[in-house]
PDB file of C-alpha atoms in Angstrom:
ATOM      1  CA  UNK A 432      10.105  22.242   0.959  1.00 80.00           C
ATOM      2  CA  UNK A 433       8.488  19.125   2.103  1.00 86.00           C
ATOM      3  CA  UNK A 434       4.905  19.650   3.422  1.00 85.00           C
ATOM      4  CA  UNK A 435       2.734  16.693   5.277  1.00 85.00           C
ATOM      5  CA  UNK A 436      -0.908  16.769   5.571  1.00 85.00           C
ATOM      6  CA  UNK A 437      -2.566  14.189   7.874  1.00 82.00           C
ATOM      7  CA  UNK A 438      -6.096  13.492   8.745  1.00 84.00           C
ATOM      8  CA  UNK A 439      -4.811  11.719  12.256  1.00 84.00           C
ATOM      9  CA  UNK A 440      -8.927  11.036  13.367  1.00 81.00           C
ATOM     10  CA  UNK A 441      -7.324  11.767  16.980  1.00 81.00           C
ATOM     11  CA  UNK A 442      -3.951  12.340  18.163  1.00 82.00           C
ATOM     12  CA  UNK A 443      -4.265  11.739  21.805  1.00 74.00           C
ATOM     13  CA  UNK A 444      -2.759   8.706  21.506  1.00 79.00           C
ATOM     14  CA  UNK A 445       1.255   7.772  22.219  1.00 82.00           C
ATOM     15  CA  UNK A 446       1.059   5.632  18.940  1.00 86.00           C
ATOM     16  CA  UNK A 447      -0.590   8.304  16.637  1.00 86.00           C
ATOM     17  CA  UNK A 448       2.411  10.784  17.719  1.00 88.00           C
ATOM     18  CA  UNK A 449       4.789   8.353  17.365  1.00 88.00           C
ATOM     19  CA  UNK A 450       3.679   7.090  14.066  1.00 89.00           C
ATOM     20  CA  UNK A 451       2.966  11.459  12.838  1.00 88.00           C
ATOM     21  CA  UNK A 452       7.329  11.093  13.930  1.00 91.00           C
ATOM     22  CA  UNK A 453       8.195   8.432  11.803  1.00 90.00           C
ATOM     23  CA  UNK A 454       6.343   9.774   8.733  1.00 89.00           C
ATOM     24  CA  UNK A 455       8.159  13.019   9.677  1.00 89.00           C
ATOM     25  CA  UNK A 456      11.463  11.698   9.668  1.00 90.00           C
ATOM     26  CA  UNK A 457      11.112   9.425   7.222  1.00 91.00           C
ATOM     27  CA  UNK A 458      10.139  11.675   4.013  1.00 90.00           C
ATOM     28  CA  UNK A 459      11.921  14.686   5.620  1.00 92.00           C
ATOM     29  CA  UNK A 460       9.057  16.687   6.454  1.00 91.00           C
ATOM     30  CA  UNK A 461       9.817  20.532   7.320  1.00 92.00           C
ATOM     31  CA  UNK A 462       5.697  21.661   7.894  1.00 94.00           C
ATOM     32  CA  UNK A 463       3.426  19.526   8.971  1.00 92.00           C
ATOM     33  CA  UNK A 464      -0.302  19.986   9.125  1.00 93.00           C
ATOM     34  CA  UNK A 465      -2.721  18.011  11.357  1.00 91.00           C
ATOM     35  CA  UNK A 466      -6.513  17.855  10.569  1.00 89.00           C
ATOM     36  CA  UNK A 467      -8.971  16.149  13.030  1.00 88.00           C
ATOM     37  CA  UNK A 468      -6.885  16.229  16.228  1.00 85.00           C
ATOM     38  CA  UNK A 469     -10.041  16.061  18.085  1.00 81.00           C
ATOM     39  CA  UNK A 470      -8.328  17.758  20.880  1.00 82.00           C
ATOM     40  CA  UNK A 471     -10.532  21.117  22.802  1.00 83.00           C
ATOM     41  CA  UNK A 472      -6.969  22.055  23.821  1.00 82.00           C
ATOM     42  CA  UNK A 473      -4.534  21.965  21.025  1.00 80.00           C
ATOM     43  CA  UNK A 474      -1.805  22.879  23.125  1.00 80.00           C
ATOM     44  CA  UNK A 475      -1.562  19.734  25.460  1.00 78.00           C
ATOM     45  CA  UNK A 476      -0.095  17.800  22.439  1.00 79.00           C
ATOM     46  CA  UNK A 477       3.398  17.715  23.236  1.00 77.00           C
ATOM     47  CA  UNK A 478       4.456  18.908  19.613  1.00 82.00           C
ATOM     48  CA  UNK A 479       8.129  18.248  20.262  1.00 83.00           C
ATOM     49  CA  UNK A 480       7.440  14.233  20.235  1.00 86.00           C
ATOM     50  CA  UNK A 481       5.972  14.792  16.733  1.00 85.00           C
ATOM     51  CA  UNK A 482       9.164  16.004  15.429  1.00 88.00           C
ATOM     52  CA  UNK A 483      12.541  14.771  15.415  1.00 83.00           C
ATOM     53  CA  UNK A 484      14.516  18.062  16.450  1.00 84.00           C
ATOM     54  CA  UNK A 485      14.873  21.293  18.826  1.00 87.00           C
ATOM     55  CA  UNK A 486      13.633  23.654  15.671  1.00 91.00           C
ATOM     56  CA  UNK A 487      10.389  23.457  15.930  1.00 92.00           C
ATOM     57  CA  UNK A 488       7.358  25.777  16.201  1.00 93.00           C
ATOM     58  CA  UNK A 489       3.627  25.101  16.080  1.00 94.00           C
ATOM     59  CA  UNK A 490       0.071  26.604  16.203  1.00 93.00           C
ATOM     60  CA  UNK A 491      -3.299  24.740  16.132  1.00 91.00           C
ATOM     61  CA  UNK A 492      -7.088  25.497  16.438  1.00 89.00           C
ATOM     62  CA  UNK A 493      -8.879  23.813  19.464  1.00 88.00           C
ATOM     63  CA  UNK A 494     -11.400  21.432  18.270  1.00 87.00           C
ATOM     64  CA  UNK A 495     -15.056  21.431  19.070  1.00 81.00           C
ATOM     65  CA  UNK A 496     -16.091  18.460  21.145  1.00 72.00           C
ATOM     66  CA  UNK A 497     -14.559  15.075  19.298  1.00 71.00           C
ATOM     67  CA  UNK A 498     -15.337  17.224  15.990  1.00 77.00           C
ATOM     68  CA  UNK A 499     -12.189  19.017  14.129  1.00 83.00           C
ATOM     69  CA  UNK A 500      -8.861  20.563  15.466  1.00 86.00           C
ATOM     70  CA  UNK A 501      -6.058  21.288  13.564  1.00 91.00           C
ATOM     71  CA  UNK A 502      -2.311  21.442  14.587  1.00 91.00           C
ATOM     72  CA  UNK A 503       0.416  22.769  12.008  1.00 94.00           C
ATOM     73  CA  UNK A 504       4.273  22.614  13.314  1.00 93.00           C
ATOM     74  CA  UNK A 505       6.688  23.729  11.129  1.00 95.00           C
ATOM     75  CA  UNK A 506      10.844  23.958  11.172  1.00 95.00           C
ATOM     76  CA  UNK A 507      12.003  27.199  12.541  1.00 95.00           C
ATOM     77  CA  UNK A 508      15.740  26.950  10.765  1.00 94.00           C
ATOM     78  CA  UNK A 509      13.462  27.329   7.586  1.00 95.00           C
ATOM     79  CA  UNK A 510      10.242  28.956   8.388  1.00 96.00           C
ATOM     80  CA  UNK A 511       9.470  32.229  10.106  1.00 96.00           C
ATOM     81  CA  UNK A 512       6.155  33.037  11.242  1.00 97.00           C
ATOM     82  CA  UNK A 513       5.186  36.460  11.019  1.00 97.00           C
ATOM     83  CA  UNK A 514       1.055  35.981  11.170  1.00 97.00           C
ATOM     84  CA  UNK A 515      -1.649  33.957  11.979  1.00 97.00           C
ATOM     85  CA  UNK A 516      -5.165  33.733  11.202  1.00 97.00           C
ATOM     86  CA  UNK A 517      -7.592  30.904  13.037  1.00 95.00           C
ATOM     87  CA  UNK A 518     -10.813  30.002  12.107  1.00 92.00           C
ATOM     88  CA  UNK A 519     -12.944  26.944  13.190  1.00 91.00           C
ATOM     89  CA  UNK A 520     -12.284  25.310  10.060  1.00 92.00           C
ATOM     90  CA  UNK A 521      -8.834  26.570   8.994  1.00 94.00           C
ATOM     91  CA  UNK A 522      -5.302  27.983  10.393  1.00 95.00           C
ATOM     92  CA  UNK A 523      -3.406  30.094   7.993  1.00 97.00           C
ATOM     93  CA  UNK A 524       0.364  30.241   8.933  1.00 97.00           C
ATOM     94  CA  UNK A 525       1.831  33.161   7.408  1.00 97.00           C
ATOM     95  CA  UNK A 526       6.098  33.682   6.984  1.00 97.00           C
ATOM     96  CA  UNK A 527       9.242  33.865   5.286  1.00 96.00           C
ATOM     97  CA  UNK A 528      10.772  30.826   3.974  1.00 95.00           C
ATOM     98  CA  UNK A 529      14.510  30.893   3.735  1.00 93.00           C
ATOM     99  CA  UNK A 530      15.540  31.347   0.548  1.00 89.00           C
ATOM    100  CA  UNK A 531      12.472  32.200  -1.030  1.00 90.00           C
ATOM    101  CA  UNK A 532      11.376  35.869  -1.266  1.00 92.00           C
ATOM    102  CA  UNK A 533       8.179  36.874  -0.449  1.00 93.00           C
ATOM    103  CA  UNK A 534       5.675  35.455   2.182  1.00 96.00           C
ATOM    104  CA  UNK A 535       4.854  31.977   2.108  1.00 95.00           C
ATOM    105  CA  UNK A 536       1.259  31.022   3.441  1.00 95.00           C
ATOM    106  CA  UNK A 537       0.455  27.474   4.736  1.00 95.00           C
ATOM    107  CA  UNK A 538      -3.257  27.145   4.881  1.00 94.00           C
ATOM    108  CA  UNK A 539      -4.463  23.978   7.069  1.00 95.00           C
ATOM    109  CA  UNK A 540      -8.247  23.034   6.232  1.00 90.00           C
ATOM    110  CA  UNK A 541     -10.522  21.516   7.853  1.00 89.00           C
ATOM    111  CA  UNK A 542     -14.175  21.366   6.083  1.00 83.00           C
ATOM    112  CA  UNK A 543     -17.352  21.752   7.513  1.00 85.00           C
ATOM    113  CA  UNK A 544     -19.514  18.969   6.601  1.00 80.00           C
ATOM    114  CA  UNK A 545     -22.710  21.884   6.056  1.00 81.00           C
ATOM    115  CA  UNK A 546     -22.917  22.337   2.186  1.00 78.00           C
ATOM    116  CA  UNK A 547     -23.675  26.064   3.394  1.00 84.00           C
ATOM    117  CA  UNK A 548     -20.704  25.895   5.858  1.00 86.00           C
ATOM    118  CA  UNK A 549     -18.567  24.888   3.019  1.00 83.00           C
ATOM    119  CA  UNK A 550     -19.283  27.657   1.138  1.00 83.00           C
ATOM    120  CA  UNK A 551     -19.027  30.507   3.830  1.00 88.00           C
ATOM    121  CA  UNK A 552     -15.461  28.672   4.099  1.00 87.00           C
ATOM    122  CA  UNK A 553     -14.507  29.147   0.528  1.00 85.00           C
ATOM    123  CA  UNK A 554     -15.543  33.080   0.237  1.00 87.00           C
ATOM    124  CA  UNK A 555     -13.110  33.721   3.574  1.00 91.00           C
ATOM    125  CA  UNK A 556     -10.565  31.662   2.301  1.00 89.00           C
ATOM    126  CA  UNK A 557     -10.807  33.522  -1.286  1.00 87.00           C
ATOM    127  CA  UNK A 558     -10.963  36.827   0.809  1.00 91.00           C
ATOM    128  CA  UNK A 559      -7.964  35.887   3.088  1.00 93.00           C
ATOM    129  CA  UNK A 560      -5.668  35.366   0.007  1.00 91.00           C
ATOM    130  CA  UNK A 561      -7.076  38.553  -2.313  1.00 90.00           C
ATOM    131  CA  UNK A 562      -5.409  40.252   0.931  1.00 94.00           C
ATOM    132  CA  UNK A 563      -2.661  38.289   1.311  1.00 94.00           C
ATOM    133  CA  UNK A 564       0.365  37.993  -1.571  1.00 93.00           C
ATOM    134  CA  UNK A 565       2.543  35.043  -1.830  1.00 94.00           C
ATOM    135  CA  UNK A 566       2.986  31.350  -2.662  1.00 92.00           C
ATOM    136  CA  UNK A 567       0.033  29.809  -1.019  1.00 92.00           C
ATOM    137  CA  UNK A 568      -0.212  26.240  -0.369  1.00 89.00           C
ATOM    138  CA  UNK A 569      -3.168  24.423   0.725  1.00 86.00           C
ATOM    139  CA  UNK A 570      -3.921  21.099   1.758  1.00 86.00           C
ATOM    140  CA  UNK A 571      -6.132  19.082   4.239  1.00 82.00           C
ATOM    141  CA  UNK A 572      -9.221  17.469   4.680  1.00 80.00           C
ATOM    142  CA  UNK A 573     -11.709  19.739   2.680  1.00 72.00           C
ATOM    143  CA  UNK A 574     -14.551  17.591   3.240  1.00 66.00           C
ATOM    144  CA  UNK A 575     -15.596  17.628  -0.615  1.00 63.00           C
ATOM    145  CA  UNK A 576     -14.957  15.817  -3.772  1.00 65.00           C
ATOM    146  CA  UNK A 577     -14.643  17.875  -6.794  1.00 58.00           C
ATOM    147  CA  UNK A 578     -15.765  15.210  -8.949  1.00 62.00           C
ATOM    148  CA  UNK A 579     -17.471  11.961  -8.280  1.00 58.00           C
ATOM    149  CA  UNK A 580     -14.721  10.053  -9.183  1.00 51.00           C
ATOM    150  CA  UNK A 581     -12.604  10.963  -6.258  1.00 59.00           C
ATOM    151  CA  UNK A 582     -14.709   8.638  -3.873  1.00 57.00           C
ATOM    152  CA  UNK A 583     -15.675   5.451  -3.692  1.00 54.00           C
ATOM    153  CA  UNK A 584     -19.048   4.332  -2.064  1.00 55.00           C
ATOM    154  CA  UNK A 585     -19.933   7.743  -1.268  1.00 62.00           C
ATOM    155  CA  UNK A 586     -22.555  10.423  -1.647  1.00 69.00           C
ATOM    156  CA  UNK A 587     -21.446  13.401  -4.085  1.00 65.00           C
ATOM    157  CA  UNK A 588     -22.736  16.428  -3.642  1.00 64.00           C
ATOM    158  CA  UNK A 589     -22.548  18.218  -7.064  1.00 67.00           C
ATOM    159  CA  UNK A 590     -23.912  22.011  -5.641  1.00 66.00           C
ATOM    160  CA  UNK A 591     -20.264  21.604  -2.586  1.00 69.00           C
ATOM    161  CA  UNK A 592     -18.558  20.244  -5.800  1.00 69.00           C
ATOM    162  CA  UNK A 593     -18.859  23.463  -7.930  1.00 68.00           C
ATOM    163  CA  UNK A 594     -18.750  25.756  -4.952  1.00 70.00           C
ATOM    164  CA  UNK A 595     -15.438  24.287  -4.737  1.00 71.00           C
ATOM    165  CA  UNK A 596     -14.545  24.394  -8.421  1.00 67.00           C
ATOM    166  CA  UNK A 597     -15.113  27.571  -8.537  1.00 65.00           C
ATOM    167  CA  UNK A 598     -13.057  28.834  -5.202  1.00 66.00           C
ATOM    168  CA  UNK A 599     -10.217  26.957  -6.715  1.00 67.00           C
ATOM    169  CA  UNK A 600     -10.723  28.455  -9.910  1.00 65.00           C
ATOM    170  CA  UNK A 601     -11.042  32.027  -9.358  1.00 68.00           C
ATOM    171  CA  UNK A 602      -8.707  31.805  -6.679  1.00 66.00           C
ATOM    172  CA  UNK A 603      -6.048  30.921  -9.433  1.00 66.00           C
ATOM    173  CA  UNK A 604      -5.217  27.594  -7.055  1.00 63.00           C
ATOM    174  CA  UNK A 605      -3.774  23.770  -8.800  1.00 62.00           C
ATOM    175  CA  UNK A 606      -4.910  20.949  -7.936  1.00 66.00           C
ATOM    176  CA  UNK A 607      -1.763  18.687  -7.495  1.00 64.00           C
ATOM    177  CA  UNK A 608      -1.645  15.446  -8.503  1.00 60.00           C
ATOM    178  CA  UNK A 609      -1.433  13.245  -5.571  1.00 56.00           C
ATOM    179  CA  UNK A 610       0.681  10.070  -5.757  1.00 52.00           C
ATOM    180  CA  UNK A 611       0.213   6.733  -4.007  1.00 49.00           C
ATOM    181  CA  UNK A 612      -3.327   5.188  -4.068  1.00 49.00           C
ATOM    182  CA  UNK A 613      -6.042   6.242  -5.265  1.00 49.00           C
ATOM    183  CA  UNK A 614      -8.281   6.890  -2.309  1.00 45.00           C
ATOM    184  CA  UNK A 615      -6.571   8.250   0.830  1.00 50.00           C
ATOM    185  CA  UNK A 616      -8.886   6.230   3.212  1.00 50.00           C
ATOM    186  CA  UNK A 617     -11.081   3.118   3.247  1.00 44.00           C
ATOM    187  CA  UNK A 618     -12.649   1.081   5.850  1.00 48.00           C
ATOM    188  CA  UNK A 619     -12.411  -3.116   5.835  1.00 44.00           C
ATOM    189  CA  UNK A 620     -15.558  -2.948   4.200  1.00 43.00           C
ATOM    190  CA  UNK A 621     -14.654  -0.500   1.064  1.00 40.00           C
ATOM    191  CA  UNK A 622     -11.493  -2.863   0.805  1.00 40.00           C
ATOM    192  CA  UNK A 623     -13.268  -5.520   0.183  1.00 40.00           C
ATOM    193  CA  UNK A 624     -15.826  -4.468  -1.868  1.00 41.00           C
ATOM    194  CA  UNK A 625     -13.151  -2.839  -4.477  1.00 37.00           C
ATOM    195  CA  UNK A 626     -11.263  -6.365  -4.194  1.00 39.00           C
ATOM    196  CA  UNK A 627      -7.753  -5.477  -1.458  1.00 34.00           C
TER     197      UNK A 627
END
């Protein structure tokens, strides 16, 4: 199972869905999650030129304005969908992967950037998978840092950081390791002040 989670800041754009192909094809990718689409109509992305075969399914989350949207598309040859649940900030696939029993729950996240947003967030999520049994994954852009290390030349927010901590740990979630570099994103002007 190899899942790819992408913070695309907009994927109107021929380039952006060509580029979301390549990184599909390239590392194999069988579900994909988009974060940040900005798109108020998820469904005029034309999913099928994000993905490099006929077995293909997708859902998505409209966004509001130029703010969020989320897009998931997954490979039907492996993954059945047999529920969804859609909120603002998140878009829970729920199936059967072949060849693993059970239900297997893809949960695409998009943070609210409210401290008190963030929180509401965390008690559905924690709610959503009490009533739901399976291997969950999550991933996206959560909008928070659980420690201050995780950001460079950024504000930390210690009360989102242990409303966080604490989802993840009575949840019974991992944080996974991530590989690569160590900050997912910088501007020019981060670059330069950390000396790329």
């Amino acid at each position: 199972m190899n899942v790819l989670s992408l913070n695309v800041r907009g994927i109107g754009e021929d380039v952006k869905v060509r580029w979301v192909k390549n990184l599909k094809t390239q590392h194999k990718i069988n579900f994909l999650g988009l974060q940040e689409t900005q798109l108020t109509d998820f469904s005029k992305i034309n999913a099928r030129d994000c993905w490099d075969s006929q077995d293909l399914d997708f859902d998505g989350v409209d966004s509001t304005g130029r703010s969020g949207g989320l897009i998931s598309i997954w490979d039907t040859s492996l993954f059945q969908k047999t529920e969804v649940i859609k909120s603002r900030h998140y878009l829970i696939i729920i199936g059967v992967w072949s060849g693993i029993p059970g239900k297997t729950i893809f949960a695409n996240i998009y943070g609210p950037q409210s401290p008190t947003d963030k929180k509401v967030m965390w008690d559905e999520l924690s709610q959503i998978k009490l009533a739901h049994s399976g291997i969950w994954l999550l991933f996206g852009d959560f909008n928070v840092m659980r420690r201050r290390a995780e950001r460079f030349n950024s504000q930390f927010c210690p009360a989102s950081a242990a409303a966080f901590n604490y989802c993840i740990h009575e949840s019974g979630l991992h944080d996974f390791n991530m590989g690569g570099e160590r900050f997912t994103f910088m501007s020019m002007v981060d670059a330069k002040l950390v000396g790329f």
